[in-house]
Amino acid sequence: MTAPPADAHSFDALIVGAGFSGLYQLHCLRDRLGLRVQLLEAGDGVGGTWYWNRYPGARCDSESHSYAYYFSDELLQEWTWSERYPEQLEILRYLNHVTDRFDLRRDIRFGARVTAADYDAAANRWQVRTAAGERYDAKFLITAVGCLSAANIPDIPGLDQFAGAWHHTGRWPHQGVDFTGKRVGMIGTGSTGIQAAPVIAQTAAHLTVFQRTANYSIPARNAPLTEEFKRWAKENAAELRQVMHATPNGHPFAICDRSAHDVTPEERQAIYQAGWDKGGLQFRAAFRDLLIDKAANDTAADFIRQKIRDVVKDPATAAKLADIDHPFATKRPPIDTGYFETFNRENVTLVDVRAAPIECITRDGIETRDGIEHRLDIIVFATGFDAMTGPLLRMNIRGRDGLALREAWQAGPRTYLGLQAAGFPNLFTITGPGSPSVLCNMPVAIEQHVEWITACIADMRSHGFERIEPTPEAVDRWVAHVNEAANATLLPQAKHSWYLGANIPGKPRVFMPYPGGMARYRETCAAVAVNGYAGFVLSV
Ligand code: N01
């Protein structure tokens, strides 16, 4: 055995990240298995995504009664959400409540950004370093770093010359940003930009939205929850859990088992109208074939394009907003509160940067290729994330024989079940690439992963195993399966999607999340465990 460095803090398990995943993983390993665990968190508080994403309008688009832990009935009964979609601050309060309720804070090291993690094969331990120079080691290393936590700030020339202020939505100042009387430019029209624009426009003197890819959006129809609904959700928690575990996307509603071609155009219109009026992600559950049949998808896409033209009064602006080049829901479908209506405001302008790309940032604003300088006081980068692999790769993880994860994943992420990579023993990735993760209601995906990892470590301990890692063959088969599952859908047709890594220059184009459905994935993971962890090598 190699002794750990003298100044290292030694544990049974290290967890990186104090969001939904890391908090539950800490609870499971410490309180259920009795392990010595340290959670390392870069921020100064818990919350992960909800700690960093404090931009105006930040709100979850899973419904609140489903965007919660379901592992504890007591927790479910004692926490009451106030709105249909919880806003960022409310989720942050919830996660702080969970942290205190399960007494997790004492085992979290805040302000600890992991900058290196090396596997020491002789000792069978992970040696971890933080930006502050602290050293830790443990047998198990579990990354709970989220799929969307590495901010993507595009490399636009001239940003350093800009005289105004600029912020990325995923690194929003805790004290907030005052837009009053300011000329604001916002780059990006993904879920974030679509949430932020209506709120920014309320106080800014002027908001210029720089749109590269027009996007679909469904009204959220957010509202305070009625007392009756709050009671219903608590009384029916067990049934809701069952529904969420049975559906492909982990949401508390089933996908209708009918084709868009099974109904008349009039019936279809009425079905879409009902979905539009009800609001939310359930719109895409109207028909079972929206994500696999282009003609079926077109019916939904046309309905939404028409809605955009109905809502937006200026025909030229409406045309730009409705000029969507990918099938509906092949990029993550946003939901909104007054997004398209925002373009009817006098103080809001849409700039099409597909037609005239951003050339540079000047001292006074953003210059586009048509020679126009859009004069701005504040730039908001709603430009998304280096998704899924970004947060893992920036930790500089090295496995057996010094193999860098960055090298192992040079051509794209390669995992078995999104849980482990070959050559990286005892390293688990919660909602890693190759798992349903972002295609699922996240807490559902997270609970399944955390519980699987916990059961796996418990099994290893009871059978005297010290190491687990997947075989290269199991990884090959899983990667092929993820690709097949993606190719069976329309999802890869959105060529600029972050699901494919296409939003980051130079990133390999690989479909990263597993699109085979959460319910099927859950069964696969359970079967693997029951069959002696088939595809993994366990060693003493
Ligand atoms: O990021 P995005 P996001 N010049 O990558 C544009 C989750 N989320 O933060 O499409 C000009 O989707 C880019 O254009 P294009 C959710 O999973 C959840 O909005 O690449 N434009 C795009 O319009 C979501 O999917 C919630 O052509 C540039 C935008 O920036 C994920 O986070 C809320 C550009 C980025 O869109 C990411 O969403 C918010 C450039 N150089 C987010 N670079 C809730 O649950 C990028 N863009 C509530």
Coordinates of C-alpha atoms and ligand atoms in Angstrom, one line a residue:
M1 CA 0.0 0.0 0.0
T2 CA 1.3 3.5 -0.8
A3 CA 0.7 5.8 2.1
P4 CA -1.3 8.9 1.2
P5 CA 0.6 12.2 1.2
A6 CA 1.1 13.4 4.8
D7 CA -1.0 16.5 4.3
A8 CA -3.9 14.8 2.6
H9 CA -7.3 14.4 4.2
S10 CA -8.3 10.7 3.9
F11 CA -11.8 9.5 3.4
D12 CA -13.7 6.4 2.1
A13 CA -15.3 8.5 -0.6
L14 CA -15.0 12.0 -2.0
I15 CA -18.0 13.6 -3.8
V16 CA -17.5 16.7 -6.0
G17 CA -20.4 19.1 -6.2
A18 CA -23.2 20.1 -3.7
G19 CA -26.2 20.2 -6.0
F20 CA -29.1 17.7 -6.1
S21 CA -26.7 14.8 -6.9
G22 CA -24.0 15.4 -4.4
L23 CA -26.2 16.2 -1.5
Y24 CA -28.2 12.9 -1.9
Q25 CA -25.0 11.0 -2.5
L26 CA -23.5 12.3 0.7
H27 CA -26.6 11.3 2.6
C28 CA -26.6 7.8 1.1
L29 CA -22.9 7.0 1.6
R30 CA -22.6 8.6 5.1
D31 CA -25.9 7.8 6.7
R32 CA -26.9 4.6 5.0
L33 CA -23.5 2.9 4.5
G34 CA -21.7 4.5 7.3
L35 CA -18.7 5.7 5.1
R36 CA -16.4 8.5 5.9
V37 CA -17.3 11.0 3.2
Q38 CA -16.2 14.5 2.2
L39 CA -18.1 16.6 -0.3
L40 CA -16.0 19.2 -2.1
E41 CA -17.9 22.2 -3.5
A42 CA -16.4 25.1 -5.5
G43 CA -19.1 27.5 -4.5
D44 CA -19.7 29.0 -1.1
G45 CA -23.1 27.4 -0.7
V46 CA -25.1 24.3 -1.7
G47 CA -27.4 24.3 -4.7
G48 CA -25.2 23.5 -7.8
T49 CA -27.1 24.8 -10.8
W50 CA -29.4 26.8 -8.5
Y51 CA -26.5 28.4 -6.7
W52 CA -24.9 29.7 -9.9
N53 CA -27.8 30.4 -12.2
R54 CA -29.3 33.5 -10.6
Y55 CA -30.2 35.3 -13.8
P56 CA -33.5 37.2 -14.0
G57 CA -36.4 34.8 -14.7
A58 CA -34.4 31.7 -13.6
R59 CA -37.0 29.1 -12.9
C60 CA -37.2 25.3 -13.4
D61 CA -39.3 24.0 -16.2
S62 CA -40.1 20.7 -14.5
E63 CA -43.2 21.2 -12.4
S64 CA -42.4 21.8 -8.7
H65 CA -44.1 18.7 -7.4
S66 CA -41.9 16.6 -9.6
Y67 CA -38.7 18.6 -9.1
A68 CA -37.9 17.3 -5.7
Y69 CA -36.3 14.3 -4.0
Y70 CA -38.7 11.4 -3.6
F71 CA -36.5 9.2 -1.4
S72 CA -37.9 10.6 1.8
D73 CA -41.7 10.6 2.5
E74 CA -41.2 12.9 5.4
L75 CA -39.3 15.4 3.3
L76 CA -42.0 15.2 0.7
Q77 CA -44.7 15.8 3.2
E78 CA -43.0 18.7 5.0
W79 CA -41.9 20.8 2.0
T80 CA -44.5 22.8 0.1
W81 CA -43.8 24.5 -3.2
S82 CA -45.6 27.8 -3.9
E83 CA -45.7 27.9 -7.7
R84 CA -46.3 25.5 -10.6
Y85 CA -42.6 26.0 -11.7
P86 CA -40.3 26.8 -8.8
E87 CA -38.1 29.8 -9.2
Q88 CA -34.4 29.7 -8.6
L89 CA -34.5 31.1 -5.0
E90 CA -37.2 28.7 -3.9
I91 CA -35.2 25.7 -5.2
L92 CA -32.1 27.1 -3.4
R93 CA -34.1 27.4 -0.2
Y94 CA -35.3 23.8 -0.7
L95 CA -31.8 22.5 -1.2
N96 CA -30.6 24.4 1.9
H97 CA -33.5 22.9 3.8
V98 CA -32.5 19.4 2.7
T99 CA -28.9 20.1 3.7
D100 CA -29.9 21.1 7.2
R101 CA -32.6 18.5 7.6
F102 CA -30.1 15.7 6.9
D103 CA -27.2 17.5 8.7
L104 CA -25.1 17.4 5.5
R105 CA -23.3 20.8 5.9
R106 CA -20.7 19.5 8.4
D107 CA -19.3 17.2 5.7
I108 CA -19.1 19.8 2.9
R109 CA -16.0 21.7 2.2
F110 CA -17.1 25.0 0.4
G111 CA -14.8 27.0 -1.8
A112 CA -13.0 23.8 -2.8
R113 CA -12.7 23.7 -6.6
V114 CA -11.2 20.4 -7.7
T115 CA -8.3 21.0 -10.1
A116 CA -6.8 17.5 -10.3
A117 CA -7.8 13.9 -9.5
D118 CA -5.2 11.2 -10.0
Y119 CA -5.8 7.5 -9.4
D120 CA -3.0 5.8 -7.5
A121 CA -3.2 2.2 -8.6
A122 CA -0.8 0.8 -6.0
A123 CA -2.9 2.3 -3.2
N124 CA -6.2 2.0 -5.0
R125 CA -7.0 5.6 -4.0
W126 CA -7.9 8.8 -5.7
Q127 CA -5.6 11.7 -4.9
V128 CA -7.5 14.9 -5.3
R129 CA -6.3 18.5 -5.2
T130 CA -8.2 21.8 -5.0
A131 CA -7.4 25.2 -6.4
A132 CA -6.5 26.3 -2.9
G133 CA -3.9 23.6 -2.8
E134 CA -5.7 21.3 -0.4
R135 CA -5.2 17.5 -0.9
Y136 CA -7.6 14.7 -0.3
D137 CA -7.6 11.1 -1.0
A138 CA -10.3 8.4 -1.0
K139 CA -11.1 5.0 -2.4
F140 CA -14.1 6.2 -4.2
L141 CA -14.4 9.4 -6.2
I142 CA -17.9 10.4 -7.2
T143 CA -18.5 13.4 -9.5
A144 CA -21.7 15.2 -8.9
V145 CA -20.8 18.2 -11.0
G146 CA -23.9 18.6 -13.1
C147 CA -24.3 18.5 -16.8
L148 CA -24.6 22.2 -17.4
S149 CA -22.1 23.9 -15.1
A150 CA -19.2 24.8 -17.3
A151 CA -20.2 28.2 -18.7
N152 CA -19.6 28.8 -22.4
I153 CA -18.4 32.3 -23.0
P154 CA -17.9 32.5 -26.8
D155 CA -14.5 33.8 -27.9
I156 CA -15.7 37.0 -29.5
P157 CA -12.9 39.4 -30.3
G158 CA -12.9 42.7 -28.4
L159 CA -14.7 41.6 -25.2
D160 CA -11.8 43.0 -23.1
Q161 CA -12.4 46.4 -24.7
F162 CA -16.0 46.6 -23.7
A163 CA -16.6 49.7 -21.5
G164 CA -19.8 48.3 -20.0
A165 CA -20.5 45.4 -17.8
W166 CA -21.0 41.8 -19.0
H167 CA -22.3 38.7 -17.3
H168 CA -22.9 35.0 -18.2
T169 CA -26.2 33.8 -16.9
G170 CA -24.6 30.8 -15.3
R171 CA -22.2 33.0 -13.3
W172 CA -24.7 35.6 -12.3
P173 CA -23.6 38.1 -9.6
H174 CA -25.2 37.3 -6.2
Q175 CA -26.1 40.9 -5.7
G176 CA -28.1 41.0 -8.9
V177 CA -27.8 43.3 -11.9
D178 CA -29.7 46.6 -12.1
F179 CA -30.9 47.1 -15.7
T180 CA -32.8 50.2 -15.0
G181 CA -32.3 52.8 -17.8
K182 CA -29.6 50.6 -19.4
R183 CA -29.2 49.4 -23.0
V184 CA -28.9 45.7 -22.7
G185 CA -27.7 43.2 -25.3
M186 CA -28.5 39.6 -24.7
I187 CA -26.8 36.9 -26.8
G188 CA -28.6 33.5 -27.0
T189 CA -32.1 32.3 -27.3
G190 CA -32.0 28.9 -25.6
S191 CA -34.0 28.1 -22.5
T192 CA -32.1 30.7 -20.5
G193 CA -32.4 33.6 -22.9
I194 CA -36.0 32.8 -23.4
Q195 CA -36.6 33.0 -19.6
A196 CA -34.4 36.1 -19.1
A197 CA -35.6 38.4 -22.0
P198 CA -39.1 39.1 -20.7
V199 CA -37.8 40.0 -17.2
I200 CA -34.8 42.1 -18.4
A201 CA -37.1 44.0 -20.8
Q202 CA -39.3 45.2 -17.9
T203 CA -36.6 47.4 -16.5
A204 CA -34.0 48.0 -19.2
A205 CA -34.2 51.1 -21.3
H206 CA -33.7 48.9 -24.3
L207 CA -33.1 45.2 -24.8
T208 CA -31.5 43.9 -28.0
V209 CA -31.8 40.1 -28.4
F210 CA -29.1 38.6 -30.6
Q211 CA -30.6 35.4 -32.1
R212 CA -28.4 32.9 -34.0
T213 CA -30.9 30.0 -34.0
A214 CA -34.6 30.7 -33.7
N215 CA -36.2 28.4 -31.1
Y216 CA -39.6 26.9 -30.3
S217 CA -41.1 27.7 -27.0
I218 CA -44.3 26.7 -25.2
P219 CA -46.0 29.0 -22.7
A220 CA -45.3 27.8 -19.1
R221 CA -48.5 29.1 -17.7
N222 CA -46.8 29.5 -14.4
A223 CA -49.1 30.3 -11.4
P224 CA -49.3 30.0 -7.7
L225 CA -50.3 26.5 -6.7
T226 CA -53.8 26.1 -5.2
E227 CA -54.2 24.6 -1.7
E228 CA -56.1 21.8 -3.3
F229 CA -53.2 21.0 -5.7
K230 CA -50.6 21.1 -2.9
R231 CA -52.7 18.6 -0.9
W232 CA -53.3 16.4 -3.9
A233 CA -49.6 16.2 -4.7
K234 CA -48.7 15.2 -1.1
E235 CA -51.6 12.7 -0.9
N236 CA -50.6 11.1 -4.2
A237 CA -46.8 11.2 -3.8
A238 CA -46.5 7.4 -4.2
E239 CA -48.5 7.3 -7.4
L240 CA -46.6 10.3 -8.7
R241 CA -43.3 8.5 -8.0
Q242 CA -44.6 5.5 -9.9
V243 CA -45.6 7.6 -12.9
M244 CA -42.2 9.4 -13.0
H245 CA -40.4 6.0 -12.8
A246 CA -42.5 4.6 -15.6
T247 CA -42.1 7.3 -18.2
P248 CA -39.2 7.8 -20.6
N249 CA -38.5 11.4 -19.4
G250 CA -39.2 11.1 -15.7
H251 CA -42.0 13.7 -15.7
P252 CA -45.3 13.2 -13.8
F253 CA -47.4 12.6 -16.9
A254 CA -47.6 9.8 -19.4
I255 CA -46.9 10.3 -23.2
C256 CA -50.2 9.7 -25.1
D257 CA -50.2 6.4 -26.9
R258 CA -51.4 7.7 -30.2
S259 CA -49.7 8.8 -33.4
A260 CA -50.1 12.4 -34.7
H261 CA -51.4 10.6 -37.9
D262 CA -54.2 8.8 -36.0
V263 CA -56.3 11.9 -35.7
T264 CA -57.8 14.4 -38.2
P265 CA -56.1 17.8 -38.7
E266 CA -58.9 19.4 -36.8
E267 CA -58.6 17.0 -33.9
R268 CA -54.8 17.5 -33.9
Q269 CA -55.2 21.3 -33.9
A270 CA -57.6 21.0 -30.9
I271 CA -55.1 18.7 -29.1
Y272 CA -52.2 21.1 -29.7
Q273 CA -54.4 24.0 -28.6
A274 CA -55.3 22.3 -25.4
G275 CA -51.5 21.6 -24.8
W276 CA -50.7 25.2 -25.5
D277 CA -53.4 26.4 -23.1
K278 CA -52.3 24.1 -20.4
G279 CA -48.7 25.0 -21.0
G280 CA -45.4 23.3 -20.1
L281 CA -43.4 20.4 -21.4
Q282 CA -46.5 18.2 -21.5
F283 CA -47.2 19.7 -24.9
R284 CA -44.7 17.3 -26.4
A285 CA -46.5 14.4 -24.8
A286 CA -49.5 14.9 -27.1
F287 CA -48.4 12.1 -29.4
R288 CA -46.0 9.2 -29.1
D289 CA -44.3 9.8 -32.4
L290 CA -43.3 13.5 -32.2
L291 CA -39.6 12.7 -31.7
I292 CA -39.4 9.7 -34.1
D293 CA -41.4 10.7 -37.1
K294 CA -40.5 13.9 -39.0
A295 CA -44.0 14.3 -40.6
A296 CA -45.6 13.9 -37.1
N297 CA -43.1 16.4 -35.7
D298 CA -43.9 18.9 -38.5
T299 CA -47.5 19.1 -37.3
A300 CA -46.3 20.3 -33.9
A301 CA -43.6 22.6 -35.4
D302 CA -46.1 24.2 -37.8
F303 CA -48.6 24.8 -34.9
I304 CA -45.9 26.6 -32.9
R305 CA -44.6 28.6 -35.8
Q306 CA -48.2 29.8 -36.4
K307 CA -48.5 30.8 -32.8
I308 CA -45.4 32.9 -33.0
R309 CA -46.8 34.7 -36.1
D310 CA -50.1 35.2 -34.2
V311 CA -48.4 36.6 -31.1
V312 CA -45.7 38.8 -32.6
K313 CA -47.2 41.9 -34.2
D314 CA -44.3 43.0 -36.5
P315 CA -44.3 40.6 -39.4
A316 CA -40.5 40.9 -40.1
T317 CA -39.7 40.1 -36.4
A318 CA -42.3 37.3 -36.4
A319 CA -40.7 35.8 -39.5
K320 CA -37.2 35.8 -37.9
L321 CA -38.6 34.2 -34.7
A322 CA -40.5 31.6 -36.6
D323 CA -37.7 30.7 -39.0
I324 CA -36.7 27.6 -37.0
D325 CA -34.4 25.2 -38.8
H326 CA -34.7 22.0 -36.7
P327 CA -37.6 19.7 -35.7
F328 CA -39.5 20.6 -32.5
A329 CA -37.9 19.3 -29.3
T330 CA -34.7 18.1 -31.0
K331 CA -33.0 20.9 -29.0
R332 CA -34.1 21.1 -25.4
P333 CA -37.6 22.6 -25.7
P334 CA -37.9 25.8 -23.6
I335 CA -41.0 27.0 -21.9
D336 CA -41.6 30.6 -21.3
T337 CA -43.5 33.4 -19.7
G338 CA -44.2 36.0 -22.3
Y339 CA -41.2 35.4 -24.5
F340 CA -42.7 36.1 -27.9
E341 CA -44.9 38.8 -26.5
T342 CA -41.7 40.6 -25.4
F343 CA -41.0 41.4 -29.0
N344 CA -44.1 43.5 -29.1
R345 CA -42.6 46.0 -26.6
E346 CA -41.3 49.3 -27.9
N347 CA -38.0 48.8 -26.1
V348 CA -37.1 45.4 -27.5
T349 CA -35.3 44.6 -30.8
L350 CA -34.4 41.3 -32.4
V351 CA -31.2 41.0 -34.3
D352 CA -30.7 38.0 -36.5
V353 CA -27.0 37.0 -36.2
R354 CA -27.5 34.1 -38.5
A355 CA -28.0 36.7 -41.3
A356 CA -25.3 39.1 -40.0
P357 CA -23.0 37.3 -37.5
I358 CA -21.4 39.1 -34.6
E359 CA -18.0 40.4 -35.8
C360 CA -16.7 41.8 -32.6
I361 CA -17.3 43.5 -29.4
T362 CA -16.3 47.2 -29.3
R363 CA -15.8 49.6 -26.5
D364 CA -19.5 50.6 -26.9
G365 CA -21.3 47.5 -27.9
I366 CA -21.6 44.7 -30.4
E367 CA -20.8 45.0 -34.0
T368 CA -22.4 42.7 -36.6
R369 CA -21.2 41.9 -40.1
D370 CA -23.6 44.3 -41.7
G371 CA -21.5 47.1 -40.2
I372 CA -24.0 48.0 -37.5
E373 CA -22.7 48.8 -34.1
H374 CA -25.4 48.0 -31.5
R375 CA -24.6 50.4 -28.6
L376 CA -24.9 48.7 -25.2
D377 CA -24.3 49.3 -21.5
I378 CA -24.6 45.7 -20.4
I379 CA -24.0 42.4 -22.3
V380 CA -25.7 39.3 -21.1
F381 CA -24.3 36.0 -22.3
A382 CA -27.1 33.5 -22.4
T383 CA -24.8 31.3 -24.4
G384 CA -25.1 28.1 -22.6
F385 CA -22.6 25.6 -21.4
D386 CA -19.8 23.1 -22.4
A387 CA -22.4 20.5 -21.5
M388 CA -21.9 17.2 -19.9
T389 CA -18.2 16.6 -20.5
G390 CA -17.0 20.2 -19.8
P391 CA -17.4 20.0 -16.0
L392 CA -15.7 16.6 -15.9
L393 CA -12.8 17.4 -18.1
R394 CA -11.9 20.6 -16.4
M395 CA -11.1 18.6 -13.2
N396 CA -8.1 17.0 -14.9
I397 CA -8.9 13.5 -14.0
R398 CA -6.2 10.9 -14.6
G399 CA -6.9 7.2 -14.2
R400 CA -4.7 4.1 -14.3
D401 CA -1.2 4.6 -15.8
G402 CA -1.8 8.4 -15.9
L403 CA -4.5 8.1 -18.5
A404 CA -6.1 11.5 -18.8
L405 CA -9.9 11.5 -19.1
R406 CA -9.4 14.2 -21.7
E407 CA -7.3 11.8 -23.9
A408 CA -9.7 8.8 -23.3
W409 CA -12.6 11.0 -24.5
Q410 CA -10.7 12.8 -27.2
A411 CA -13.2 11.5 -29.8
G412 CA -16.2 12.0 -27.5
P413 CA -17.2 10.6 -24.1
R414 CA -17.1 6.8 -23.7
T415 CA -18.8 5.4 -20.7
Y416 CA -20.6 2.3 -19.6
L417 CA -24.2 3.3 -18.6
G418 CA -22.9 6.9 -18.1
L419 CA -21.7 5.6 -14.7
Q420 CA -18.0 4.7 -15.3
A421 CA -15.3 4.9 -17.9
A422 CA -12.7 2.1 -18.6
G423 CA -9.4 2.8 -17.0
F424 CA -10.8 4.9 -14.1
P425 CA -11.5 2.4 -11.3
N426 CA -13.9 3.5 -8.5
L427 CA -14.7 6.7 -10.3
F428 CA -18.5 7.2 -10.7
T429 CA -20.2 10.0 -12.7
I430 CA -23.7 10.9 -11.5
T431 CA -25.7 11.7 -14.6
G432 CA -22.6 11.4 -16.8
P433 CA -22.6 11.3 -20.6
G434 CA -24.3 8.1 -21.8
S435 CA -27.0 8.3 -19.2
P436 CA -30.5 9.8 -19.7
S437 CA -29.7 12.8 -17.5
V438 CA -30.7 16.0 -19.4
L439 CA -33.3 14.1 -21.4
C440 CA -35.1 13.4 -18.1
N441 CA -36.5 15.3 -15.2
M442 CA -33.2 15.6 -13.4
P443 CA -34.1 14.7 -9.8
V444 CA -35.5 11.4 -11.1
A445 CA -32.3 10.6 -13.1
I446 CA -30.2 11.7 -10.1
E447 CA -32.0 9.6 -7.5
Q448 CA -31.6 6.5 -9.7
H449 CA -27.9 7.0 -10.2
V450 CA -27.2 7.8 -6.6
E451 CA -29.1 4.8 -5.4
W452 CA -27.4 2.5 -8.0
I453 CA -23.9 3.8 -7.0
T454 CA -24.8 3.4 -3.3
A455 CA -26.0 -0.2 -3.8
C456 CA -22.9 -1.0 -5.9
I457 CA -20.5 0.2 -3.2
A458 CA -22.5 -1.6 -0.5
D459 CA -22.3 -4.8 -2.6
M460 CA -18.6 -4.3 -3.1
R461 CA -18.1 -4.0 0.7
S462 CA -20.1 -7.0 1.6
H463 CA -18.3 -9.2 -0.9
G464 CA -14.8 -7.8 -0.2
F465 CA -14.3 -6.1 -3.6
E466 CA -11.9 -3.2 -3.7
R467 CA -12.3 -2.0 -7.3
I468 CA -14.8 -1.7 -10.0
E469 CA -14.5 -0.5 -13.5
P470 CA -16.1 -1.4 -16.8
T471 CA -14.6 -3.6 -19.5
P472 CA -13.6 -1.8 -22.7
E473 CA -16.0 -4.1 -24.6
A474 CA -18.9 -3.1 -22.3
V475 CA -18.1 0.5 -23.0
D476 CA -17.9 -0.1 -26.8
R477 CA -21.3 -1.8 -26.7
W478 CA -22.9 0.9 -24.6
V479 CA -21.5 3.7 -26.8
A480 CA -22.9 1.9 -29.9
H481 CA -26.2 1.5 -28.1
V482 CA -26.5 5.2 -27.2
N483 CA -25.8 6.1 -30.8
E484 CA -28.4 3.6 -32.1
A485 CA -30.9 5.0 -29.7
A486 CA -30.2 8.5 -30.8
N487 CA -30.4 7.6 -34.5
A488 CA -33.8 6.0 -33.9
T489 CA -35.0 9.5 -33.0
L490 CA -35.0 12.9 -34.7
L491 CA -32.7 14.3 -32.0
P492 CA -29.4 14.3 -34.0
Q493 CA -31.1 16.4 -36.7
A494 CA -30.5 19.6 -34.6
K495 CA -27.0 20.0 -35.9
H496 CA -26.2 22.9 -33.6
S497 CA -27.4 21.2 -30.4
W498 CA -25.4 21.1 -27.2
Y499 CA -26.7 17.5 -26.9
L500 CA -24.1 16.9 -29.7
G501 CA -21.5 19.2 -28.3
A502 CA -22.0 21.3 -31.4
N503 CA -22.1 24.6 -29.5
I504 CA -18.4 24.4 -28.5
P505 CA -15.9 24.9 -31.3
G506 CA -13.7 21.9 -31.7
K507 CA -15.7 19.6 -29.4
P508 CA -16.3 16.2 -31.0
R509 CA -19.9 15.8 -32.4
V510 CA -21.2 12.9 -30.3
F511 CA -24.7 12.5 -29.0
M512 CA -24.0 12.6 -25.3
P513 CA -27.2 11.8 -23.3
Y514 CA -28.9 8.4 -23.5
P515 CA -32.1 8.8 -25.5
G516 CA -33.5 5.3 -24.8
G517 CA -35.8 6.5 -22.0
M518 CA -35.4 6.6 -18.3
A519 CA -37.6 3.7 -17.5
R520 CA -35.8 1.4 -19.9
Y521 CA -32.4 2.6 -18.6
R522 CA -33.5 2.0 -15.0
E523 CA -34.3 -1.6 -15.9
T524 CA -31.0 -2.0 -17.7
C525 CA -29.0 -0.8 -14.7
A526 CA -30.9 -3.0 -12.3
A527 CA -30.4 -6.1 -14.6
V528 CA -26.6 -5.3 -14.8
A529 CA -26.4 -5.3 -11.0
V530 CA -28.5 -8.5 -10.5
N531 CA -26.3 -10.2 -13.1
G532 CA -23.2 -9.8 -11.0
Y533 CA -22.4 -6.3 -12.4
A534 CA -22.2 -7.7 -16.0
G535 CA -19.8 -5.6 -18.0
F536 CA -17.9 -4.4 -15.0
V537 CA -14.7 -6.0 -13.5
L538 CA -14.8 -6.3 -9.8
S539 CA -11.5 -7.1 -8.1
V540 CA -10.1 -7.6 -4.6
Ligands
N01_1 O1 -28.0 27.4 -23.4 P1 -28.2 26.9 -24.9 P2 -29.1 27.8 -22.3 N1 -23.1 33.9 -31.0 O2 -27.0 26.2 -25.3 C1 -26.5 31.0 -28.6 C2 -31.0 24.0 -19.2 N2 -31.8 25.1 -18.7 O3 -28.3 28.3 -21.1 O4 -28.4 27.6 -31.0 C3 -24.4 33.9 -31.0 O5 -29.5 26.1 -25.0 C4 -27.0 29.7 -29.1 O6 -27.1 29.8 -30.5 P3 -27.1 28.4 -31.3 C5 -31.7 23.3 -20.4 O7 -31.4 22.0 -20.4 C6 -32.9 24.7 -18.0 O8 -30.2 28.6 -22.8 O9 -25.9 27.6 -30.9 N3 -25.2 33.1 -30.3 C7 -28.2 29.5 -28.3 O10 -29.3 30.3 -28.8 C8 -31.1 24.1 -21.5 O11 -31.2 23.4 -22.7 C9 -33.7 25.7 -17.5 O12 -27.0 28.8 -32.7 C10 -24.6 32.2 -29.6 C11 -27.8 30.1 -26.9 O13 -26.7 31.0 -27.2 C12 -29.7 24.2 -21.0 O14 -29.8 24.5 -19.7 C13 -33.4 27.0 -17.8 C14 -23.2 32.1 -29.5 C15 -27.4 29.1 -26.0 O15 -28.5 28.2 -25.7 C16 -28.9 25.3 -21.7 O16 -29.7 26.4 -22.0 C17 -32.3 27.4 -18.5 C18 -22.4 33.0 -30.3 N4 -21.1 32.9 -30.4 C19 -31.5 26.4 -18.9 N5 -22.9 31.1 -28.7 C20 -34.8 25.3 -16.7 O17 -35.1 24.2 -16.3 C21 -24.0 30.5 -28.3 N6 -25.0 31.2 -28.8 C22 -35.6 26.4 -16.3

